[in-house]
């Protein structure tokens, strides 16, 4: 009797453990549902980032995927996934990634961050 009740629980626990090993994230917000600011960020992304980073799925292009970037605690480099670090990466560059400090205005950067938060 008791065994019958424990078995399903054990299955759920095992599934939770497996899920914990390879976390899956909710899909990015569809472009059609972006607010105006996020959409302007999406346009910056298309122009300056999409050639090197996927935004809608995991997997590397020239750089690491940015999908679910803010849903994780750390960036691929191990730095914390927060606006300060991401802004510095975008403006100053990182490793072989070029910096965009001369091309992106503060306003565009804020829009871009808003968009990245929807991924
Ligand atoms: C020419 C290709 C290229 C472009 C364009 C580019 N990146 Fe990158 N990006 C890279 C590469 C390569 C890395 C990995 C660098 C490393 O680990 O040294 C990277 C890393 C990153 C990281 C992770 C940093 C970390 O600490 O792990 C973020 C965030 C990022 N890019 C955001 C962006 C955004 C936002 C844009 C658009 C403004 C952009 N990138 C444009 C190539 C690019």
mmCIF file of C-alpha atoms and ligand atoms in Angstrom:
data_model
loop_
_atom_site.group_PDB
_atom_site.id
_atom_site.type_symbol
_atom_site.label_atom_id
_atom_site.label_comp_id
_atom_site.label_asym_id
_atom_site.label_seq_id
_atom_site.Cartn_x
_atom_site.Cartn_y
_atom_site.Cartn_z
ATOM 1 C CA UNK A 1 0.000 0.000 0.000
ATOM 2 C CA UNK A 2 2.593 2.537 1.070
ATOM 3 C CA UNK A 3 4.926 1.425 -1.718
ATOM 4 C CA UNK A 4 2.310 2.266 -4.328
ATOM 5 C CA UNK A 5 2.219 5.822 -3.053
ATOM 6 C CA UNK A 6 5.956 6.280 -2.865
ATOM 7 C CA UNK A 7 6.712 5.046 -6.384
ATOM 8 C CA UNK A 8 5.083 7.951 -8.251
ATOM 9 C CA UNK A 9 6.756 10.367 -5.865
ATOM 10 C CA UNK A 10 10.119 8.788 -6.586
ATOM 11 C CA UNK A 11 9.455 9.163 -10.308
ATOM 12 C CA UNK A 12 8.621 12.834 -9.906
ATOM 13 C CA UNK A 13 11.765 13.375 -7.851
ATOM 14 C CA UNK A 14 13.880 11.625 -10.498
ATOM 15 C CA UNK A 15 12.310 13.740 -13.242
ATOM 16 C CA UNK A 16 12.973 16.904 -11.258
ATOM 17 C CA UNK A 17 16.589 15.867 -10.798
ATOM 18 C CA UNK A 18 17.021 15.211 -14.507
ATOM 19 C CA UNK A 19 15.352 18.516 -15.355
ATOM 20 C CA UNK A 20 17.756 20.232 -12.968
ATOM 21 C CA UNK A 21 20.724 18.882 -14.888
ATOM 22 C CA UNK A 22 19.612 20.419 -18.147
ATOM 23 C CA UNK A 23 17.393 23.369 -17.363
ATOM 24 C CA UNK A 24 14.869 24.325 -20.009
ATOM 25 C CA UNK A 25 13.693 27.905 -20.225
ATOM 26 C CA UNK A 26 10.404 29.340 -21.395
ATOM 27 C CA UNK A 27 10.572 30.535 -25.016
ATOM 28 C CA UNK A 28 11.534 34.118 -25.777
ATOM 29 C CA UNK A 29 8.709 36.653 -26.086
ATOM 30 C CA UNK A 30 7.522 36.647 -29.720
ATOM 31 C CA UNK A 31 8.570 39.739 -31.682
ATOM 32 C CA UNK A 32 4.894 40.562 -32.312
ATOM 33 C CA UNK A 33 4.387 40.945 -28.553
ATOM 34 C CA UNK A 34 7.329 43.246 -27.837
ATOM 35 C CA UNK A 35 6.481 46.685 -26.461
ATOM 36 C CA UNK A 36 7.792 49.713 -28.444
ATOM 37 C CA UNK A 37 10.975 50.005 -26.426
ATOM 38 C CA UNK A 38 11.763 46.286 -26.634
ATOM 39 C CA UNK A 39 11.062 46.408 -30.356
ATOM 40 C CA UNK A 40 13.563 49.239 -30.837
ATOM 41 C CA UNK A 41 16.055 47.071 -28.930
ATOM 42 C CA UNK A 42 15.212 44.163 -31.210
ATOM 43 C CA UNK A 43 16.084 46.357 -34.202
ATOM 44 C CA UNK A 44 19.465 47.202 -32.659
ATOM 45 C CA UNK A 45 19.979 43.502 -32.016
ATOM 46 C CA UNK A 46 19.187 42.610 -35.623
ATOM 47 C CA UNK A 47 21.616 45.207 -36.875
ATOM 48 C CA UNK A 48 24.523 44.751 -34.485
ATOM 49 C CA UNK A 49 24.301 41.380 -32.712
ATOM 50 C CA UNK A 50 22.338 38.828 -34.751
ATOM 51 C CA UNK A 51 25.233 38.105 -37.099
ATOM 52 C CA UNK A 52 27.143 36.566 -34.179
ATOM 53 C CA UNK A 53 24.558 35.513 -31.581
ATOM 54 C CA UNK A 54 21.406 33.416 -31.721
ATOM 55 C CA UNK A 55 18.562 34.870 -29.670
ATOM 56 C CA UNK A 56 15.840 32.263 -30.060
ATOM 57 C CA UNK A 57 17.628 29.041 -29.252
ATOM 58 C CA UNK A 58 20.772 27.761 -27.621
ATOM 59 C CA UNK A 59 23.842 26.949 -29.662
ATOM 60 C CA UNK A 60 26.835 28.992 -30.631
ATOM 61 C CA UNK A 61 27.164 31.084 -33.767
ATOM 62 C CA UNK A 62 30.336 33.228 -33.665
ATOM 63 C CA UNK A 63 29.575 33.995 -30.034
ATOM 64 C CA UNK A 64 27.482 32.151 -27.431
ATOM 65 C CA UNK A 65 23.694 32.093 -27.686
ATOM 66 C CA UNK A 66 22.024 34.946 -25.818
ATOM 67 C CA UNK A 67 18.744 33.051 -25.469
ATOM 68 C CA UNK A 68 17.583 33.005 -21.819
ATOM 69 C CA UNK A 69 20.673 35.042 -20.920
ATOM 70 C CA UNK A 70 19.029 36.886 -18.027
ATOM 71 C CA UNK A 71 17.268 33.747 -16.823
ATOM 72 C CA UNK A 72 20.654 32.328 -15.917
ATOM 73 C CA UNK A 73 22.759 33.503 -13.048
ATOM 74 C CA UNK A 74 25.990 33.789 -15.016
ATOM 75 C CA UNK A 75 27.127 34.812 -18.468
ATOM 76 C CA UNK A 76 29.209 32.310 -20.456
ATOM 77 C CA UNK A 77 32.379 33.947 -19.112
ATOM 78 C CA UNK A 78 31.224 33.325 -15.548
ATOM 79 C CA UNK A 79 30.479 37.011 -14.864
ATOM 80 C CA UNK A 80 27.100 37.691 -13.254
ATOM 81 C CA UNK A 81 24.245 38.090 -15.750
ATOM 82 C CA UNK A 82 23.235 41.647 -14.896
ATOM 83 C CA UNK A 83 22.801 44.927 -16.784
ATOM 84 C CA UNK A 84 26.142 46.314 -15.629
ATOM 85 C CA UNK A 85 28.138 43.406 -17.008
ATOM 86 C CA UNK A 86 26.130 43.128 -20.193
ATOM 87 C CA UNK A 87 26.380 46.893 -20.829
ATOM 88 C CA UNK A 88 30.140 46.749 -20.374
ATOM 89 C CA UNK A 89 30.347 43.784 -22.761
ATOM 90 C CA UNK A 90 28.355 45.628 -25.408
ATOM 91 C CA UNK A 91 30.094 48.979 -25.073
ATOM 92 C CA UNK A 92 33.690 47.797 -24.493
ATOM 93 C CA UNK A 93 33.659 44.392 -26.214
ATOM 94 C CA UNK A 94 34.748 41.093 -24.724
ATOM 95 C CA UNK A 95 37.610 38.882 -25.914
ATOM 96 C CA UNK A 96 37.242 38.749 -29.694
ATOM 97 C CA UNK A 97 33.819 40.424 -29.577
ATOM 98 C CA UNK A 98 34.101 44.023 -30.803
ATOM 99 C CA UNK A 99 32.856 46.902 -28.635
ATOM 100 C CA UNK A 100 29.966 49.085 -29.798
ATOM 101 C CA UNK A 101 30.697 52.152 -27.678
ATOM 102 C CA UNK A 102 31.176 54.306 -30.780
ATOM 103 C CA UNK A 103 28.065 53.085 -32.594
ATOM 104 C CA UNK A 104 25.356 52.636 -29.966
ATOM 105 C CA UNK A 105 23.867 55.559 -28.036
ATOM 106 C CA UNK A 106 22.913 55.281 -24.342
ATOM 107 C CA UNK A 107 19.275 55.204 -25.420
ATOM 108 C CA UNK A 108 19.880 52.391 -27.909
ATOM 109 C CA UNK A 109 21.768 50.490 -25.218
ATOM 110 C CA UNK A 110 18.793 50.784 -22.831
ATOM 111 C CA UNK A 111 16.435 49.574 -25.560
ATOM 112 C CA UNK A 112 18.750 46.690 -26.363
ATOM 113 C CA UNK A 113 18.913 45.643 -22.695
ATOM 114 C CA UNK A 114 15.103 45.758 -22.519
ATOM 115 C CA UNK A 115 14.974 43.430 -25.519
ATOM 116 C CA UNK A 116 17.606 41.060 -24.106
ATOM 117 C CA UNK A 117 15.440 40.716 -20.982
ATOM 118 C CA UNK A 118 12.645 39.273 -23.141
ATOM 119 C CA UNK A 119 14.817 36.369 -24.322
HETATM 120 C C1 LIG B 1 31.576 39.800 -34.577
HETATM 121 C C2 LIG B 1 30.781 38.905 -33.751
HETATM 122 C C3 LIG B 1 30.032 39.499 -32.579
HETATM 123 C C4 LIG B 1 29.127 40.531 -32.572
HETATM 124 C C5 LIG B 1 28.691 41.406 -33.750
HETATM 125 C C6 LIG B 1 28.607 40.612 -31.220
HETATM 126 N N1 LIG B 1 29.205 39.657 -30.443
HETATM 127 FE FE1 LIG B 1 28.796 39.287 -28.474
HETATM 128 N N2 LIG B 1 30.272 37.901 -28.438
HETATM 129 C C7 LIG B 1 31.010 37.473 -29.524
HETATM 130 C C8 LIG B 1 31.971 36.491 -29.106
HETATM 131 C C9 LIG B 1 32.968 35.776 -29.994
HETATM 132 C C10 LIG B 1 31.787 36.337 -27.706
HETATM 133 C C11 LIG B 1 32.596 35.461 -26.749
HETATM 134 C C12 LIG B 1 33.771 36.296 -26.322
HETATM 135 C C13 LIG B 1 34.652 35.648 -25.298
HETATM 136 O O1 LIG B 1 34.192 34.769 -24.565
HETATM 137 O O2 LIG B 1 35.817 36.037 -25.224
HETATM 138 C C14 LIG B 1 30.699 37.226 -27.324
HETATM 139 C C15 LIG B 1 30.189 37.341 -26.044
HETATM 140 C C16 LIG B 1 29.057 38.055 -25.704
HETATM 141 C C17 LIG B 1 28.405 38.032 -24.420
HETATM 142 C C18 LIG B 1 28.835 37.203 -23.206
HETATM 143 C C19 LIG B 1 29.864 37.941 -22.384
HETATM 144 C C20 LIG B 1 30.300 37.120 -21.195
HETATM 145 O O3 LIG B 1 30.703 37.737 -20.201
HETATM 146 O O4 LIG B 1 30.274 35.893 -21.272
HETATM 147 C C21 LIG B 1 27.343 38.876 -24.486
HETATM 148 C C22 LIG B 1 26.357 39.200 -23.377
HETATM 149 C C23 LIG B 1 27.325 39.416 -25.816
HETATM 150 N N3 LIG B 1 28.381 38.905 -26.541
HETATM 151 C C24 LIG B 1 26.375 40.296 -26.279
HETATM 152 C C25 LIG B 1 26.398 40.883 -27.538
HETATM 153 C C26 LIG B 1 25.453 41.882 -27.977
HETATM 154 C C27 LIG B 1 24.269 42.370 -27.159
HETATM 155 C C28 LIG B 1 25.829 42.248 -29.234
HETATM 156 C C29 LIG B 1 25.221 43.328 -30.110
HETATM 157 C C30 LIG B 1 25.378 44.686 -29.621
HETATM 158 C C31 LIG B 1 26.987 41.450 -29.597
HETATM 159 N N4 LIG B 1 27.303 40.633 -28.540
HETATM 160 C C32 LIG B 1 27.648 41.506 -30.817
HETATM 161 C C33 LIG B 1 30.879 37.914 -30.817
HETATM 162 C C34 LIG B 1 30.082 38.960 -31.226
#
